[in-house]
């Protein structure tokens, strides 16, 4: 298996959050134990609420990763507990009792994490509601609990910084998701358009061949005295279809693109896609030359091989062995496999080559899988139909 860098998987951030929140809960408990005594009977009962609320809100904040579909409910619960604590403290103060100031660091961070998650995942309206609710809980809470006359009011400033950072982080992640979705759609549209150009060029090439054959049959019929009317009609219809196809092909391409040349045979296309490199070992099926493969499948195979080998050069430059296998699997499938060693680093994000490859393969009715294999290897396997259904 590919070696993983610590803290880069899904569990890394979860463990880090749990450790930080746990440390803050302990810190809050230490401050609560060292705080001055509460004055008044109600204050003694109310001061027990804060140590209990800290672990609860920390747990709810961590659970947002386990239940991403319920992040709004979790955020509402945490903000509600915070506002409840504020109401209790304010009520105790109104009754003439006094509570010693407590920072509530775990509570502040928990609300910040949930506000960021809401801004990242929820709809704009729901995210706005949760952001305002969380902001009111963390920034107004210390002021309403302890007033503005003491240093405890400074807790609001720190809480506002945490809330603002969480809000900005959530919006940045939201924007990144939007950009990623747009990029994915562009890659898919580009790949489909490229395939459409090739298919239209291919159809135009085939229609040209039909028209040439009809023209030849028409001339033979004229010389032998046969019925040339039908051939003339077929010739006119073919010429019209060819002209329409050429106009459509011209509309699909830009001015700097070369016209698509239909592939000659599958072994030749595979050989042209595989570079002349001592590290690359090509294995072709014995009956590959005798197999009839649709031209669009041949071009897809070429695209798959070139993209896979490009990824090898880009992500595994130190690979010592690259194995390329292309063979016919009865009754009607083509198997393509590219395996390379030297994949000891995690794949870097940002490229969309695999996505475009999958889109191209799916367009002809095939499947493709790419991922790590045993022995620090990377493996790409595709199954293509010989004739798209």
XYZ file of C-alpha atoms in Angstrom:
389
model
C 0.000 0.000 0.000
C 1.071 3.610 -0.573
C 2.684 5.143 2.508
C 0.513 7.823 4.057
C 1.713 11.026 5.645
C 0.344 11.423 9.194
C -2.596 13.814 9.579
C -3.442 13.799 5.867
C -6.261 11.259 6.041
C -9.813 11.759 7.194
C -9.022 10.833 10.803
C -6.181 13.324 11.207
C -8.282 16.511 11.506
C -10.847 14.669 13.651
C -8.193 13.571 16.148
C -6.609 17.037 16.168
C -9.960 18.708 16.869
C -10.770 16.234 19.635
C -7.388 16.836 21.291
C -7.668 20.636 21.119
C -11.260 20.697 22.348
C -10.423 18.266 25.130
C -7.509 20.453 26.221
C -9.747 23.525 26.252
C -12.372 21.706 28.305
C -9.708 20.838 30.871
C -8.477 24.422 30.804
C -12.000 25.709 31.417
C -12.381 23.319 34.347
C -9.089 24.535 35.842
C -10.189 28.160 35.550
C -13.560 27.280 37.063
C -11.863 25.577 40.004
C -9.544 28.541 40.591
C -12.253 31.171 40.207
C -13.492 32.998 43.219
C -16.430 31.631 45.192
C -19.920 32.265 43.951
C -22.044 34.636 45.982
C -25.631 33.596 46.596
C -27.424 30.285 46.632
C -28.575 30.525 43.019
C -25.026 31.283 41.894
C -23.709 28.113 43.495
C -26.209 26.077 41.484
C -25.692 28.027 38.267
C -21.906 27.751 38.326
C -22.253 24.002 37.894
C -23.769 24.552 34.440
C -20.578 25.768 32.712
C -18.376 22.723 33.465
C -21.148 20.438 32.205
C -21.824 22.475 29.060
C -18.170 22.503 27.932
C -17.811 18.754 27.212
C -21.270 18.635 25.620
C -20.629 21.419 23.105
C -17.192 19.989 22.320
C -18.735 16.594 21.578
C -21.413 18.156 19.362
C -18.749 20.066 17.421
C -16.772 16.878 16.746
C -19.922 15.009 15.716
C -20.421 17.374 12.777
C -17.816 15.320 10.884
C -19.714 12.107 11.579
C -23.102 13.581 10.692
C -22.514 16.273 8.037
C -26.187 16.221 7.060
C -27.190 17.365 10.559
C -24.716 20.215 10.914
C -27.533 22.783 11.193
C -29.132 20.911 14.093
C -25.777 20.524 15.831
C -24.988 24.213 15.411
C -28.410 25.171 16.724
C -27.931 22.906 19.732
C -24.519 24.338 20.603
C -25.659 27.943 20.171
C -28.778 27.149 22.193
C -26.717 25.743 25.078
C -24.507 28.817 24.993
C -27.485 31.182 25.031
C -29.063 29.120 27.799
C -25.928 29.546 29.883
C -26.017 33.283 29.192
C -29.667 33.473 30.241
C -29.001 31.554 33.456
C -26.040 33.756 34.343
C -27.941 36.934 33.558
C -30.896 35.725 35.628
C -28.645 34.942 38.582
C -27.105 38.411 38.334
C -30.563 39.999 38.213
C -31.453 38.134 41.412
C -28.560 39.782 43.206
C -26.018 36.964 43.010
C -22.627 37.024 41.323
C -20.739 34.428 39.304
C -16.963 34.444 38.912
C -15.891 35.122 35.291
C -15.055 32.041 33.191
C -13.492 32.141 29.683
C -15.519 29.321 28.036
C -12.790 28.596 25.488
C -14.174 25.181 24.483
C -17.610 26.673 23.958
C -16.203 29.450 21.763
C -14.168 27.092 19.599
C -17.066 24.649 19.250
C -19.357 27.394 18.024
C -16.644 28.619 15.651
C -16.184 25.162 14.139
C -19.902 24.716 13.616
C -20.326 28.209 12.154
C -17.546 27.453 9.665
C -19.169 24.129 8.771
C -22.545 25.799 8.240
C -21.052 28.492 5.991
C -19.322 25.741 4.039
C -22.193 23.298 3.546
C -25.584 24.932 4.077
C -27.657 27.071 1.750
C -26.953 30.810 1.926
C -30.085 31.549 3.967
C -29.498 28.773 6.513
C -25.789 29.599 6.731
C -26.609 33.257 7.443
C -29.018 32.318 10.230
C -26.516 29.973 11.878
C -23.669 32.484 11.519
C -25.697 35.246 13.194
C -26.917 32.907 15.930
C -23.393 31.676 16.665
C -21.970 35.194 16.523
C -24.549 36.457 19.009
C -23.844 33.536 21.345
C -20.060 33.972 21.487
C -19.723 37.763 21.305
C -22.676 38.941 23.385
C -22.505 36.110 25.897
C -19.550 37.377 28.004
C -20.971 40.903 28.083
C -24.435 39.767 29.180
C -22.983 37.346 31.712
C -20.370 39.501 33.389
C -21.089 43.065 32.238
C -18.699 45.593 30.754
C -17.097 46.858 33.916
C -14.412 44.211 34.316
C -11.690 42.509 32.312
C -14.071 39.614 31.590
C -15.606 41.768 28.845
C -12.403 41.207 26.861
C -13.565 37.615 26.360
C -15.935 39.009 23.747
C -13.034 40.364 21.685
C -11.293 36.999 21.539
C -14.565 35.229 20.807
C -15.284 37.678 17.969
C -11.885 36.917 16.423
C -12.587 33.185 16.564
C -16.067 33.669 15.093
C -14.755 35.885 12.284
C -11.997 33.420 11.435
C -14.475 30.550 11.341
C -16.824 32.551 9.146
C -14.038 33.436 6.718
C -12.735 29.861 6.650
C -16.172 28.455 5.897
C -16.719 30.921 3.064
C -13.295 30.132 1.594
C -14.098 26.416 1.617
C -17.494 27.137 0.079
C -15.890 29.134 -2.716
C -13.339 26.360 -3.287
C -16.146 23.819 -3.630
C -17.946 26.002 -6.146
C -14.777 26.458 -8.168
C -14.140 22.723 -8.072
C -17.649 21.927 -9.305
C -17.306 24.463 -12.118
C -13.934 23.007 -13.101
C -15.372 19.485 -13.094
C -18.244 20.564 -15.339
C -15.804 22.279 -17.692
C -13.625 19.170 -17.891
C -16.609 16.974 -18.628
C -17.970 19.369 -21.232
C -14.557 19.662 -22.899
C -14.127 15.903 -23.034
C -17.617 15.372 -24.431
C -17.093 18.090 -27.029
C -13.787 16.558 -28.089
C -15.446 13.172 -28.462
C -18.283 14.768 -30.419
C -15.767 16.354 -32.797
C -14.043 13.037 -33.352
C -17.321 11.215 -33.890
C -18.529 13.806 -36.381
C -15.223 13.684 -38.236
C -15.476 9.909 -38.258
C -19.041 9.933 -39.554
C -18.082 12.446 -42.229
C -15.213 10.180 -43.252
C -17.542 7.181 -43.478
C -20.201 9.107 -45.407
C -17.518 10.199 -47.845
C -16.636 6.565 -48.451
C -20.297 5.720 -49.033
C -20.715 8.568 -51.506
C -17.595 7.495 -53.433
C -18.904 3.943 -53.712
C -22.332 5.121 -54.838
C -20.725 7.346 -57.455
C -18.718 4.411 -58.762
C -21.839 2.217 -58.907
C -23.671 5.051 -60.700
C -21.012 5.237 -63.402
C -21.047 1.472 -63.867
C -24.850 1.503 -64.192
C -24.661 4.248 -66.839
C -22.125 2.300 -68.901
C -23.992 -0.996 -68.670
C -27.408 0.485 -69.342
C -28.776 -0.322 -65.877
C -31.113 1.749 -63.710
C -29.011 4.762 -62.747
C -31.877 6.782 -61.224
C -31.644 5.143 -57.808
C -27.884 5.609 -57.688
C -28.288 9.254 -58.654
C -30.736 9.790 -55.800
C -28.432 8.056 -53.347
C -25.514 10.107 -54.567
C -27.452 13.369 -54.131
C -28.661 12.367 -50.658
C -25.129 11.368 -49.611
C -23.673 14.623 -50.902
C -26.308 16.603 -48.984
C -25.639 14.650 -45.786
C -21.893 15.145 -46.234
C -22.288 18.893 -46.676
C -24.464 19.117 -43.562
C -21.989 17.049 -41.607
C -19.094 19.273 -42.664
C -20.992 22.376 -41.547
C -21.690 20.760 -38.181
C -18.068 19.690 -37.761
C -16.944 23.222 -38.574
C -19.278 24.616 -35.916
C -17.866 22.251 -33.275
C -14.206 23.102 -33.676
C -12.075 26.214 -33.317
C -9.766 27.527 -35.954
C -6.521 26.136 -34.494
C -7.585 22.474 -34.338
C -6.494 19.771 -36.703
C -9.064 17.553 -38.305
C -9.415 14.145 -36.752
C -7.787 11.298 -38.649
C -9.621 7.989 -38.175
C -7.378 5.350 -36.578
C -6.061 2.599 -38.766
C -5.828 -0.304 -36.330
C -5.782 -0.839 -32.570
C -2.216 -2.263 -32.270
C -0.815 0.688 -34.205
C -2.664 3.183 -32.027
C -1.457 1.461 -28.856
C 2.110 1.400 -30.124
C 1.979 5.109 -30.941
C 0.662 5.945 -27.460
C 3.351 3.993 -25.593
C 6.718 5.797 -25.575
C 9.983 4.115 -26.498
C 11.297 3.803 -22.954
C 13.207 0.944 -21.364
C 11.066 1.245 -18.249
C 7.808 0.690 -20.151
C 6.879 -2.918 -20.923
C 4.073 -3.327 -23.441
C 2.072 -6.545 -23.575
C -0.473 -6.984 -26.381
C -2.977 -9.802 -26.688
C -2.163 -12.356 -29.370
C -5.488 -11.900 -31.149
C -5.613 -8.103 -30.835
C -4.900 -7.447 -34.523
C -7.796 -9.676 -35.586
C -10.358 -8.030 -33.292
C -12.795 -5.561 -34.830
C -12.993 -2.462 -32.644
C -15.167 0.604 -33.197
C -13.090 3.679 -34.113
C -14.384 5.700 -31.156
C -13.240 2.922 -28.823
C -9.803 2.967 -30.443
C -9.490 6.719 -29.876
C -10.669 6.290 -26.297
C -8.011 3.626 -25.741
C -5.390 6.038 -27.097
C -6.645 8.801 -24.799
C -6.593 6.460 -21.811
C -3.045 5.290 -22.449
C -1.604 8.741 -23.073
C -3.249 10.184 -19.965
C -2.154 7.268 -17.770
C 1.448 7.405 -18.973
C 1.499 11.189 -18.594
C 0.395 10.764 -14.989
C 3.225 8.285 -14.447
C 5.795 10.827 -15.650
C 4.188 13.568 -13.583
C 3.485 11.808 -10.282
C 6.016 8.945 -10.289
C 9.126 10.273 -12.048
C 11.277 7.742 -10.190
C 9.274 4.742 -11.375
C 11.532 1.880 -12.457
C 8.886 -0.233 -14.149
C 5.687 0.593 -16.028
C 3.608 -2.289 -17.340
C 1.041 -1.680 -20.081
C -1.385 -4.460 -20.924
C -3.935 -4.373 -23.761
C -5.879 -7.516 -24.557
C -9.197 -8.767 -25.846
C -11.475 -10.390 -23.298
C -14.284 -12.445 -24.878
C -17.002 -12.051 -25.696
C -16.705 -8.365 -26.519
C -14.504 -6.302 -24.216
C -11.113 -4.655 -24.390
C -9.034 -4.581 -21.211
C -6.406 -1.894 -20.716
C -4.167 -1.883 -17.676
C -1.322 0.459 -16.722
C 0.652 -0.323 -13.551
C 3.699 1.565 -12.301
C 5.857 1.424 -9.204
C 7.371 4.367 -7.365
C 3.982 5.631 -6.163
C 5.238 6.316 -2.629
C 3.803 9.822 -2.451
C 0.151 10.775 -2.051
C -1.463 11.977 -5.241
C -1.515 15.743 -5.531
C -4.798 17.529 -5.977
C -5.496 20.016 -8.704
C -5.412 17.887 -11.846
C -8.489 16.711 -13.679
C -6.890 14.190 -16.023
C -8.455 11.190 -14.294
C -11.851 12.858 -14.373
C -11.576 13.537 -18.100
C -10.398 9.978 -18.651
C -13.390 8.571 -16.763
C -15.771 10.810 -18.699
C -14.326 9.677 -21.998
C -14.483 5.996 -21.054
C -18.060 6.316 -19.798
C -19.093 7.985 -23.061
C -18.386 4.747 -24.967
C -19.992 2.550 -22.314
C -16.835 1.459 -20.485
C -15.551 1.601 -16.928
C -12.239 2.704 -15.437
C -10.712 2.385 -11.985
C -7.570 4.093 -10.715
C -5.946 3.722 -7.318
C -3.074 2.367 -5.239
C -2.002 -1.271 -5.445
C 0.276 -3.485 -3.380
C 3.990 -2.783 -3.445
C 3.715 1.029 -3.636
C 2.190 0.812 -7.089
C -0.471 2.792 -8.932
C -2.900 0.906 -11.126
C -5.314 2.042 -13.839
C -7.688 -0.589 -15.229
C -10.315 0.016 -17.914
C -12.872 -2.238 -19.589
C -14.073 -0.964 -22.968
C -16.721 -2.514 -25.191
C -15.546 -3.368 -28.682
C -18.749 -1.879 -30.059
C -20.485 0.822 -27.976
C -24.103 -0.097 -27.312
